[in-house]
Amino acid sequence: MELLRRGMTGPQVEMLQLALLRAGYNIKGTNNGIDGIFGSSTYLAVREFQKDNGLSVDGIVGPATWKKLRPYITGYISYSVKPGDTFYKIARRYATTTQAVILANPGVSPNNLSVGSILNVPIGFYNGGSSVTYGEISYTWELMSLFIEGIVARYPFLGNFTIGRSVFGRDLFCLSFGEGETDVMYNASHHANEWITTPVLLKYIEDLARAYAFGGNVGGQNARELYELCKIYIVPMVNPDGVDLVNGYFETQSNVYQSALSIASNYPEISFPDGWKANIRGVDLNLNYPAGWEQAREIKFAQGFTGPAPRDFVGNAPFSEPESTALGEFTRRNNFKLTLSYHTQGKVIFWKYLDFEPEDSLRIGRELASVSGYDLEITPTASGYAGYKDWFIQEYNRPGYTVECGIGLNPLPVSQFDEIYNDNKPLLSTAAKEATKL
């Protein structure tokens, strides 16, 4: 975590503001106080937090302040058991429930707590709801990683692993829910400036986990039934380096930013960094799969995308990039009955590749359109090759869909998050349930 001080801006300031708000400190500004500007209101909130937590009151967010703030990002704290502690007392101390503490610590007997042992204790937030996932904030790989850590700490029955690494060596995380025989896989953020799809999938699996643990439905389906019938894998950020570029994680004077800027300078008609879809090497990951890759190359070269670019460069060969290779190998290692690839924008579901029409794919597509309110369409020819959905359908002859969320110019504003999530929650659950019938 970066050292932050008054006058700084960017996604780490947004993360700081989220933590302060969740800790109960008010910040004036746009978007409920999360505007990415370390101004006077944020500065005063930091000083108040430092004063209340026995820290040096200097308004500078260094390692000690970040350490105290961290639980308000991850949503849990590592707690050392003290004499006389009970789960009930610990839960009261951190504004949570006894059931939540028990759930986060499987194998620990409430009647036999050992002094000095470490518990994962979910914490209650003063502002911002009870979910770890927060949708109305600029996402970075670091923020997503902290959210995943917190979600898994609260719901340790979730699977959590990596399927590979990005160009810069960032882990490509995967979470899994369920123990059923039907495997499905959902992925998001192939395209950097479509990163709002990442919190859609994170919030969905967190909601599933909560509903499974405490009872309830998600998107019109019973979570415990889905858990027994399915195993739902989500890869929430396929392109972390690109997402970090779009959202301002890299300093403008850094080699990373300058290298991307040099690529973008060859395409002045594409806004930078907002128009960046590619991975950090300038390869469009959703044009890097071996399903009509040669056709995609011909189309995109004719459009002028003959080398690294902010979007639409297909790479030097299919699976030339570590991110697409990782998702392809992960797919080969598993037996997915159905996949969803999340993009923005248009409120459209694309369901077919060329003449491939897997059994039941049209029927399921119509059902997904019905529950989401999105249109079901065939991908336009100019964009109809070399995507993950195309390759999955060609390779396995099973239903695969590209879901284009929201409306507007990418990157979509975070104010659309709630609407996008509410539209897609039933789509996500319905896809899993329908896959069990294949």
PDB file of C-alpha atoms in Angstrom, residues 128-372:
ATOM      1  CA  GLY A 128     -21.198   1.010   3.305  1.00  0.00           C
ATOM      2  CA  GLY A 129     -23.312  -2.057   4.050  1.00  0.00           C
ATOM      3  CA  SER A 130     -22.288  -5.467   5.336  1.00  0.00           C
ATOM      4  CA  SER A 131     -20.681  -6.884   2.174  1.00  0.00           C
ATOM      5  CA  VAL A 132     -16.934  -6.896   1.681  1.00  0.00           C
ATOM      6  CA  THR A 133     -17.405  -6.222  -2.031  1.00  0.00           C
ATOM      7  CA  TYR A 134     -18.073  -2.594  -2.845  1.00  0.00           C
ATOM      8  CA  GLY A 135     -19.164  -1.700  -6.350  1.00  0.00           C
ATOM      9  CA  GLU A 136     -18.937   2.085  -6.557  1.00  0.00           C
ATOM     10  CA  ILE A 137     -15.167   2.456  -6.514  1.00  0.00           C
ATOM     11  CA  SER A 138     -12.338   2.237  -9.054  1.00  0.00           C
ATOM     12  CA  TYR A 139     -10.986  -1.296  -9.033  1.00  0.00           C
ATOM     13  CA  THR A 140      -7.339  -2.287  -9.028  1.00  0.00           C
ATOM     14  CA  TRP A 141      -5.741  -5.686  -8.709  1.00  0.00           C
ATOM     15  CA  GLU A 142      -4.685  -4.755  -5.155  1.00  0.00           C
ATOM     16  CA  LEU A 143      -8.203  -3.776  -4.069  1.00  0.00           C
ATOM     17  CA  MET A 144      -9.677  -6.919  -5.617  1.00  0.00           C
ATOM     18  CA  SER A 145      -7.049  -9.043  -3.843  1.00  0.00           C
ATOM     19  CA  LEU A 146      -7.953  -7.526  -0.475  1.00  0.00           C
ATOM     20  CA  PHE A 147     -11.661  -8.065  -1.097  1.00  0.00           C
ATOM     21  CA  ILE A 148     -11.033 -11.707  -2.062  1.00  0.00           C
ATOM     22  CA  GLU A 149      -8.967 -12.215   1.087  1.00  0.00           C
ATOM     23  CA  GLY A 150     -11.831 -10.875   3.186  1.00  0.00           C
ATOM     24  CA  ILE A 151     -14.551 -12.848   1.422  1.00  0.00           C
ATOM     25  CA  VAL A 152     -12.670 -16.114   1.862  1.00  0.00           C
ATOM     26  CA  ALA A 153     -11.892 -15.303   5.518  1.00  0.00           C
ATOM     27  CA  ARG A 154     -15.620 -14.869   6.174  1.00  0.00           C
ATOM     28  CA  TYR A 155     -16.638 -17.908   4.089  1.00  0.00           C
ATOM     29  CA  PRO A 156     -13.780 -20.415   4.267  1.00  0.00           C
ATOM     30  CA  PHE A 157     -15.792 -23.066   2.411  1.00  0.00           C
ATOM     31  CA  LEU A 158     -15.134 -21.107  -0.794  1.00  0.00           C
ATOM     32  CA  GLY A 159     -12.305 -22.268  -3.017  1.00  0.00           C
ATOM     33  CA  ASN A 160      -9.552 -19.718  -3.688  1.00  0.00           C
ATOM     34  CA  PHE A 161      -6.605 -20.315  -6.021  1.00  0.00           C
ATOM     35  CA  THR A 162      -4.780 -18.857  -8.999  1.00  0.00           C
ATOM     36  CA  ILE A 163      -4.956 -20.060 -12.595  1.00  0.00           C
ATOM     37  CA  GLY A 164      -1.848 -18.247 -13.809  1.00  0.00           C
ATOM     38  CA  ARG A 165      -0.217 -14.839 -13.898  1.00  0.00           C
ATOM     39  CA  SER A 166      -0.390 -11.685 -15.965  1.00  0.00           C
ATOM     40  CA  VAL A 167       2.421 -10.073 -17.965  1.00  0.00           C
ATOM     41  CA  PHE A 168       3.572  -8.329 -14.769  1.00  0.00           C
ATOM     42  CA  GLY A 169       3.235 -11.473 -12.684  1.00  0.00           C
ATOM     43  CA  ARG A 170      -0.014 -10.607 -10.945  1.00  0.00           C
ATOM     44  CA  ASP A 171      -2.034 -13.620  -9.823  1.00  0.00           C
ATOM     45  CA  LEU A 172      -5.124 -14.398 -11.884  1.00  0.00           C
ATOM     46  CA  PHE A 173      -7.461 -15.365  -9.057  1.00  0.00           C
ATOM     47  CA  CYS A 174     -10.280 -17.858  -9.207  1.00  0.00           C
ATOM     48  CA  LEU A 175     -12.963 -18.407  -6.564  1.00  0.00           C
ATOM     49  CA  SER A 176     -15.247 -21.426  -6.481  1.00  0.00           C
ATOM     50  CA  PHE A 177     -18.585 -22.147  -4.835  1.00  0.00           C
ATOM     51  CA  GLY A 178     -20.292 -25.504  -4.508  1.00  0.00           C
ATOM     52  CA  GLU A 179     -19.682 -29.243  -4.485  1.00  0.00           C
ATOM     53  CA  GLY A 180     -22.007 -30.378  -7.262  1.00  0.00           C
ATOM     54  CA  GLU A 181     -21.228 -32.381 -10.380  1.00  0.00           C
ATOM     55  CA  THR A 182     -22.032 -29.578 -12.840  1.00  0.00           C
ATOM     56  CA  ASP A 183     -19.126 -27.186 -13.392  1.00  0.00           C
ATOM     57  CA  VAL A 184     -19.639 -23.706 -14.839  1.00  0.00           C
ATOM     58  CA  MET A 185     -17.158 -20.854 -15.214  1.00  0.00           C
ATOM     59  CA  TYR A 186     -17.744 -17.105 -15.301  1.00  0.00           C
ATOM     60  CA  ASN A 187     -14.997 -14.626 -16.192  1.00  0.00           C
ATOM     61  CA  ALA A 188     -14.717 -10.824 -16.257  1.00  0.00           C
ATOM     62  CA  SER A 189     -12.432  -7.976 -17.321  1.00  0.00           C
ATOM     63  CA  HIS A 190     -10.841  -9.434 -20.431  1.00  0.00           C
ATOM     64  CA  HIS A 191     -10.974  -5.795 -21.505  1.00  0.00           C
ATOM     65  CA  ALA A 192      -9.302  -3.280 -19.221  1.00  0.00           C
ATOM     66  CA  ASN A 193     -11.845  -0.492 -19.521  1.00  0.00           C
ATOM     67  CA  GLU A 194     -14.700  -2.929 -18.821  1.00  0.00           C
ATOM     68  CA  TRP A 195     -13.499  -3.507 -15.261  1.00  0.00           C
ATOM     69  CA  ILE A 196     -16.915  -2.804 -13.681  1.00  0.00           C
ATOM     70  CA  THR A 197     -17.665  -6.460 -14.482  1.00  0.00           C
ATOM     71  CA  THR A 198     -15.155  -7.532 -11.810  1.00  0.00           C
ATOM     72  CA  PRO A 199     -17.225  -6.384  -8.797  1.00  0.00           C
ATOM     73  CA  VAL A 200     -20.324  -7.885 -10.451  1.00  0.00           C
ATOM     74  CA  LEU A 201     -18.806 -11.363 -10.169  1.00  0.00           C
ATOM     75  CA  LEU A 202     -17.212 -10.733  -6.771  1.00  0.00           C
ATOM     76  CA  LYS A 203     -20.468  -9.526  -5.251  1.00  0.00           C
ATOM     77  CA  TYR A 204     -22.334 -12.452  -6.783  1.00  0.00           C
ATOM     78  CA  ILE A 205     -20.126 -15.119  -5.231  1.00  0.00           C
ATOM     79  CA  GLU A 206     -20.120 -13.280  -1.892  1.00  0.00           C
ATOM     80  CA  ASP A 207     -23.922 -13.137  -1.941  1.00  0.00           C
ATOM     81  CA  LEU A 208     -24.042 -16.845  -2.812  1.00  0.00           C
ATOM     82  CA  ALA A 209     -21.731 -17.681   0.074  1.00  0.00           C
ATOM     83  CA  ARG A 210     -23.784 -15.654   2.548  1.00  0.00           C
ATOM     84  CA  ALA A 211     -27.054 -17.163   1.369  1.00  0.00           C
ATOM     85  CA  TYR A 212     -25.603 -20.671   1.552  1.00  0.00           C
ATOM     86  CA  ALA A 213     -24.275 -20.108   5.067  1.00  0.00           C
ATOM     87  CA  PHE A 214     -27.334 -18.449   6.546  1.00  0.00           C
ATOM     88  CA  GLY A 215     -30.109 -19.467   4.155  1.00  0.00           C
ATOM     89  CA  GLY A 216     -31.648 -17.636   1.247  1.00  0.00           C
ATOM     90  CA  ASN A 217     -31.977 -17.201  -2.494  1.00  0.00           C
ATOM     91  CA  VAL A 218     -29.735 -15.347  -4.933  1.00  0.00           C
ATOM     92  CA  GLY A 219     -31.146 -14.352  -8.289  1.00  0.00           C
ATOM     93  CA  GLY A 220     -34.246 -16.452  -7.788  1.00  0.00           C
ATOM     94  CA  GLN A 221     -32.347 -19.669  -6.997  1.00  0.00           C
ATOM     95  CA  ASN A 222     -31.811 -21.317  -3.625  1.00  0.00           C
ATOM     96  CA  ALA A 223     -28.120 -21.005  -2.731  1.00  0.00           C
ATOM     97  CA  ARG A 224     -27.954 -24.315  -0.875  1.00  0.00           C
ATOM     98  CA  GLU A 225     -29.513 -26.128  -3.805  1.00  0.00           C
ATOM     99  CA  LEU A 226     -27.000 -24.560  -6.183  1.00  0.00           C
ATOM    100  CA  TYR A 227     -24.195 -25.557  -3.819  1.00  0.00           C
ATOM    101  CA  GLU A 228     -25.287 -29.196  -3.959  1.00  0.00           C
ATOM    102  CA  LEU A 229     -25.889 -29.248  -7.717  1.00  0.00           C
ATOM    103  CA  CYS A 230     -23.097 -27.074  -9.128  1.00  0.00           C
ATOM    104  CA  LYS A 231     -19.561 -25.924  -8.792  1.00  0.00           C
ATOM    105  CA  ILE A 232     -19.377 -22.294  -9.906  1.00  0.00           C
ATOM    106  CA  TYR A 233     -15.935 -20.944 -10.747  1.00  0.00           C
ATOM    107  CA  ILE A 234     -15.343 -17.235 -11.224  1.00  0.00           C
ATOM    108  CA  VAL A 235     -12.225 -15.575 -12.646  1.00  0.00           C
ATOM    109  CA  PRO A 236     -12.997 -11.953 -11.746  1.00  0.00           C
ATOM    110  CA  MET A 237     -10.123 -10.134 -13.469  1.00  0.00           C
ATOM    111  CA  VAL A 238      -8.503 -11.682 -16.535  1.00  0.00           C
ATOM    112  CA  ASN A 239      -6.539  -8.511 -17.375  1.00  0.00           C
ATOM    113  CA  PRO A 240      -5.235  -6.981 -14.115  1.00  0.00           C
ATOM    114  CA  ASP A 241      -2.359  -4.986 -15.620  1.00  0.00           C
ATOM    115  CA  GLY A 242      -4.667  -3.309 -18.114  1.00  0.00           C
ATOM    116  CA  VAL A 243      -7.259  -2.549 -15.443  1.00  0.00           C
ATOM    117  CA  ASP A 244      -4.597  -0.909 -13.284  1.00  0.00           C
ATOM    118  CA  LEU A 245      -3.520   1.241 -16.236  1.00  0.00           C
ATOM    119  CA  VAL A 246      -7.065   2.447 -16.940  1.00  0.00           C
ATOM    120  CA  ASN A 247      -7.778   3.258 -13.305  1.00  0.00           C
ATOM    121  CA  GLY A 248      -4.604   5.220 -12.653  1.00  0.00           C
ATOM    122  CA  TYR A 249      -2.667   2.787 -10.466  1.00  0.00           C
ATOM    123  CA  PHE A 250       0.594   3.421 -12.335  1.00  0.00           C
ATOM    124  CA  GLU A 251       2.228   6.818 -11.868  1.00  0.00           C
ATOM    125  CA  THR A 252       2.319   8.852 -15.070  1.00  0.00           C
ATOM    126  CA  GLN A 253       6.118   9.039 -14.948  1.00  0.00           C
ATOM    127  CA  SER A 254       6.553   5.291 -14.499  1.00  0.00           C
ATOM    128  CA  ASN A 255       8.039   3.149 -17.259  1.00  0.00           C
ATOM    129  CA  VAL A 256       4.814   1.140 -17.411  1.00  0.00           C
ATOM    130  CA  TYR A 257       2.638   4.164 -18.041  1.00  0.00           C
ATOM    131  CA  GLN A 258       5.066   5.715 -20.509  1.00  0.00           C
ATOM    132  CA  SER A 259       5.335   2.474 -22.479  1.00  0.00           C
ATOM    133  CA  ALA A 260       1.546   2.236 -22.769  1.00  0.00           C
ATOM    134  CA  LEU A 261       1.365   5.928 -23.686  1.00  0.00           C
ATOM    135  CA  SER A 262       3.886   5.313 -26.470  1.00  0.00           C
ATOM    136  CA  ILE A 263       1.675   2.533 -27.867  1.00  0.00           C
ATOM    137  CA  ALA A 264      -1.427   4.711 -27.582  1.00  0.00           C
ATOM    138  CA  SER A 265       0.259   7.631 -29.359  1.00  0.00           C
ATOM    139  CA  ASN A 266      -0.002   5.658 -32.610  1.00  0.00           C
ATOM    140  CA  TYR A 267      -3.791   5.710 -32.236  1.00  0.00           C
ATOM    141  CA  PRO A 268      -4.649   9.319 -31.297  1.00  0.00           C
ATOM    142  CA  GLU A 269      -8.338   8.746 -32.052  1.00  0.00           C
ATOM    143  CA  ILE A 270      -8.536   6.397 -29.020  1.00  0.00           C
ATOM    144  CA  SER A 271      -8.708   8.212 -25.676  1.00  0.00           C
ATOM    145  CA  PHE A 272      -5.957   7.338 -23.225  1.00  0.00           C
ATOM    146  CA  PRO A 273      -6.113   5.657 -20.813  1.00  0.00           C
ATOM    147  CA  ASP A 274      -9.933   5.391 -20.854  1.00  0.00           C
ATOM    148  CA  GLY A 275     -10.012   3.721 -24.259  1.00  0.00           C
ATOM    149  CA  TRP A 276      -7.473   1.037 -23.348  1.00  0.00           C
ATOM    150  CA  LYS A 277      -8.911  -2.499 -23.665  1.00  0.00           C
ATOM    151  CA  ALA A 278      -5.737  -4.515 -24.230  1.00  0.00           C
ATOM    152  CA  ASN A 279      -3.326  -6.159 -21.843  1.00  0.00           C
ATOM    153  CA  ILE A 280      -0.245  -4.152 -20.885  1.00  0.00           C
ATOM    154  CA  ARG A 281       1.618  -5.330 -24.015  1.00  0.00           C
ATOM    155  CA  GLY A 282      -1.102  -3.946 -26.277  1.00  0.00           C
ATOM    156  CA  VAL A 283      -2.787  -7.228 -27.189  1.00  0.00           C
ATOM    157  CA  ASP A 284      -6.580  -7.468 -27.080  1.00  0.00           C
ATOM    158  CA  LEU A 285      -7.044 -10.607 -24.981  1.00  0.00           C
ATOM    159  CA  ASN A 286     -10.511 -11.326 -26.321  1.00  0.00           C
ATOM    160  CA  LEU A 287      -9.024 -11.568 -29.835  1.00  0.00           C
ATOM    161  CA  ASN A 288      -6.282 -13.969 -28.795  1.00  0.00           C
ATOM    162  CA  TYR A 289      -8.077 -17.330 -28.836  1.00  0.00           C
ATOM    163  CA  PRO A 290      -7.814 -19.931 -31.632  1.00  0.00           C
ATOM    164  CA  ALA A 291     -11.314 -19.678 -33.055  1.00  0.00           C
ATOM    165  CA  GLY A 292     -11.148 -17.845 -36.359  1.00  0.00           C
ATOM    166  CA  TRP A 293      -8.007 -16.042 -35.204  1.00  0.00           C
ATOM    167  CA  GLU A 294      -6.792 -15.684 -38.789  1.00  0.00           C
ATOM    168  CA  GLN A 295     -10.104 -14.087 -39.795  1.00  0.00           C
ATOM    169  CA  ALA A 296      -9.902 -11.723 -36.816  1.00  0.00           C
ATOM    170  CA  ARG A 297      -6.350 -10.830 -37.827  1.00  0.00           C
ATOM    171  CA  GLU A 298      -7.450 -10.020 -41.374  1.00  0.00           C
ATOM    172  CA  ILE A 299     -10.344  -7.858 -40.174  1.00  0.00           C
ATOM    173  CA  LYS A 300      -8.338  -5.953 -37.565  1.00  0.00           C
ATOM    174  CA  PHE A 301      -5.298  -5.484 -39.794  1.00  0.00           C
ATOM    175  CA  ALA A 302      -7.600  -3.961 -42.422  1.00  0.00           C
ATOM    176  CA  GLN A 303      -8.793  -1.547 -39.727  1.00  0.00           C
ATOM    177  CA  GLY A 304      -5.198  -0.525 -39.040  1.00  0.00           C
ATOM    178  CA  PHE A 305      -4.481  -2.550 -35.900  1.00  0.00           C
ATOM    179  CA  THR A 306      -1.315  -4.233 -37.157  1.00  0.00           C
ATOM    180  CA  GLY A 307       0.748  -4.007 -33.987  1.00  0.00           C
ATOM    181  CA  PRO A 308       0.415  -3.359 -30.258  1.00  0.00           C
ATOM    182  CA  ALA A 309      -2.527  -1.030 -29.685  1.00  0.00           C
ATOM    183  CA  PRO A 310      -4.960   0.079 -26.985  1.00  0.00           C
ATOM    184  CA  ARG A 311      -7.496  -2.320 -28.510  1.00  0.00           C
ATOM    185  CA  ASP A 312      -8.098  -4.704 -31.439  1.00  0.00           C
ATOM    186  CA  PHE A 313      -4.561  -6.037 -31.968  1.00  0.00           C
ATOM    187  CA  VAL A 314      -4.907  -9.834 -32.088  1.00  0.00           C
ATOM    188  CA  GLY A 315      -1.317 -10.616 -31.061  1.00  0.00           C
ATOM    189  CA  ASN A 316       1.312 -12.523 -32.994  1.00  0.00           C
ATOM    190  CA  ALA A 317      -0.436 -15.873 -32.583  1.00  0.00           C
ATOM    191  CA  PRO A 318      -3.378 -17.417 -30.705  1.00  0.00           C
ATOM    192  CA  PHE A 319      -2.627 -17.788 -26.991  1.00  0.00           C
ATOM    193  CA  SER A 320       0.409 -15.512 -27.322  1.00  0.00           C
ATOM    194  CA  GLU A 321      -0.418 -13.812 -24.002  1.00  0.00           C
ATOM    195  CA  PRO A 322      -0.053 -15.249 -20.496  1.00  0.00           C
ATOM    196  CA  GLU A 323      -3.575 -14.194 -19.498  1.00  0.00           C
ATOM    197  CA  SER A 324      -5.403 -15.863 -22.400  1.00  0.00           C
ATOM    198  CA  THR A 325      -3.115 -18.895 -22.121  1.00  0.00           C
ATOM    199  CA  ALA A 326      -3.946 -19.245 -18.424  1.00  0.00           C
ATOM    200  CA  LEU A 327      -7.705 -19.114 -19.022  1.00  0.00           C
ATOM    201  CA  GLY A 328      -7.414 -21.558 -21.909  1.00  0.00           C
ATOM    202  CA  GLU A 329      -5.374 -24.048 -19.881  1.00  0.00           C
ATOM    203  CA  PHE A 330      -7.740 -23.696 -16.947  1.00  0.00           C
ATOM    204  CA  THR A 331     -10.645 -24.494 -19.263  1.00  0.00           C
ATOM    205  CA  ARG A 332      -8.857 -27.570 -20.630  1.00  0.00           C
ATOM    206  CA  ARG A 333      -8.209 -28.860 -17.101  1.00  0.00           C
ATOM    207  CA  ASN A 334     -11.887 -28.757 -16.238  1.00  0.00           C
ATOM    208  CA  ASN A 335     -15.218 -29.936 -17.577  1.00  0.00           C
ATOM    209  CA  PHE A 336     -17.277 -26.775 -17.807  1.00  0.00           C
ATOM    210  CA  LYS A 337     -20.811 -27.370 -19.034  1.00  0.00           C
ATOM    211  CA  LEU A 338     -21.363 -23.643 -19.656  1.00  0.00           C
ATOM    212  CA  THR A 339     -19.375 -20.409 -19.556  1.00  0.00           C
ATOM    213  CA  LEU A 340     -20.224 -16.717 -19.261  1.00  0.00           C
ATOM    214  CA  SER A 341     -17.764 -13.999 -20.302  1.00  0.00           C
ATOM    215  CA  TYR A 342     -18.583 -10.561 -18.898  1.00  0.00           C
ATOM    216  CA  HIS A 343     -18.027  -7.389 -20.919  1.00  0.00           C
ATOM    217  CA  THR A 344     -19.613  -3.929 -21.312  1.00  0.00           C
ATOM    218  CA  GLN A 345     -21.748  -2.368 -22.862  1.00  0.00           C
ATOM    219  CA  GLY A 346     -25.103  -2.752 -24.702  1.00  0.00           C
ATOM    220  CA  LYS A 347     -27.332  -4.930 -22.501  1.00  0.00           C
ATOM    221  CA  VAL A 348     -26.877  -7.779 -24.981  1.00  0.00           C
ATOM    222  CA  ILE A 349     -26.137 -11.507 -24.697  1.00  0.00           C
ATOM    223  CA  PHE A 350     -24.205 -13.046 -27.604  1.00  0.00           C
ATOM    224  CA  TRP A 351     -24.775 -16.775 -27.839  1.00  0.00           C
ATOM    225  CA  LYS A 352     -23.437 -18.298 -31.065  1.00  0.00           C
ATOM    226  CA  TYR A 353     -20.189 -18.792 -32.992  1.00  0.00           C
ATOM    227  CA  LEU A 354     -20.462 -19.200 -36.768  1.00  0.00           C
ATOM    228  CA  ASP A 355     -22.617 -22.269 -37.448  1.00  0.00           C
ATOM    229  CA  PHE A 356     -21.871 -23.868 -34.075  1.00  0.00           C
ATOM    230  CA  GLU A 357     -25.100 -24.140 -32.122  1.00  0.00           C
ATOM    231  CA  PRO A 358     -24.551 -26.373 -29.077  1.00  0.00           C
ATOM    232  CA  GLU A 359     -27.554 -28.319 -27.879  1.00  0.00           C
ATOM    233  CA  ASP A 360     -29.862 -26.232 -25.673  1.00  0.00           C
ATOM    234  CA  SER A 361     -27.748 -23.090 -26.155  1.00  0.00           C
ATOM    235  CA  LEU A 362     -30.548 -21.140 -27.822  1.00  0.00           C
ATOM    236  CA  ARG A 363     -33.080 -22.238 -25.212  1.00  0.00           C
ATOM    237  CA  ILE A 364     -30.789 -21.277 -22.344  1.00  0.00           C
ATOM    238  CA  GLY A 365     -29.887 -18.015 -24.048  1.00  0.00           C
ATOM    239  CA  ARG A 366     -33.539 -17.077 -24.288  1.00  0.00           C
ATOM    240  CA  GLU A 367     -33.978 -17.855 -20.600  1.00  0.00           C
ATOM    241  CA  LEU A 368     -30.978 -15.698 -19.687  1.00  0.00           C
ATOM    242  CA  ALA A 369     -32.384 -12.857 -21.764  1.00  0.00           C
ATOM    243  CA  SER A 370     -35.771 -13.225 -20.116  1.00  0.00           C
ATOM    244  CA  VAL A 371     -34.509 -13.019 -16.531  1.00  0.00           C
ATOM    245  CA  SER A 372     -32.071 -10.153 -17.204  1.00  0.00           C
TER     246      SER A 372
END
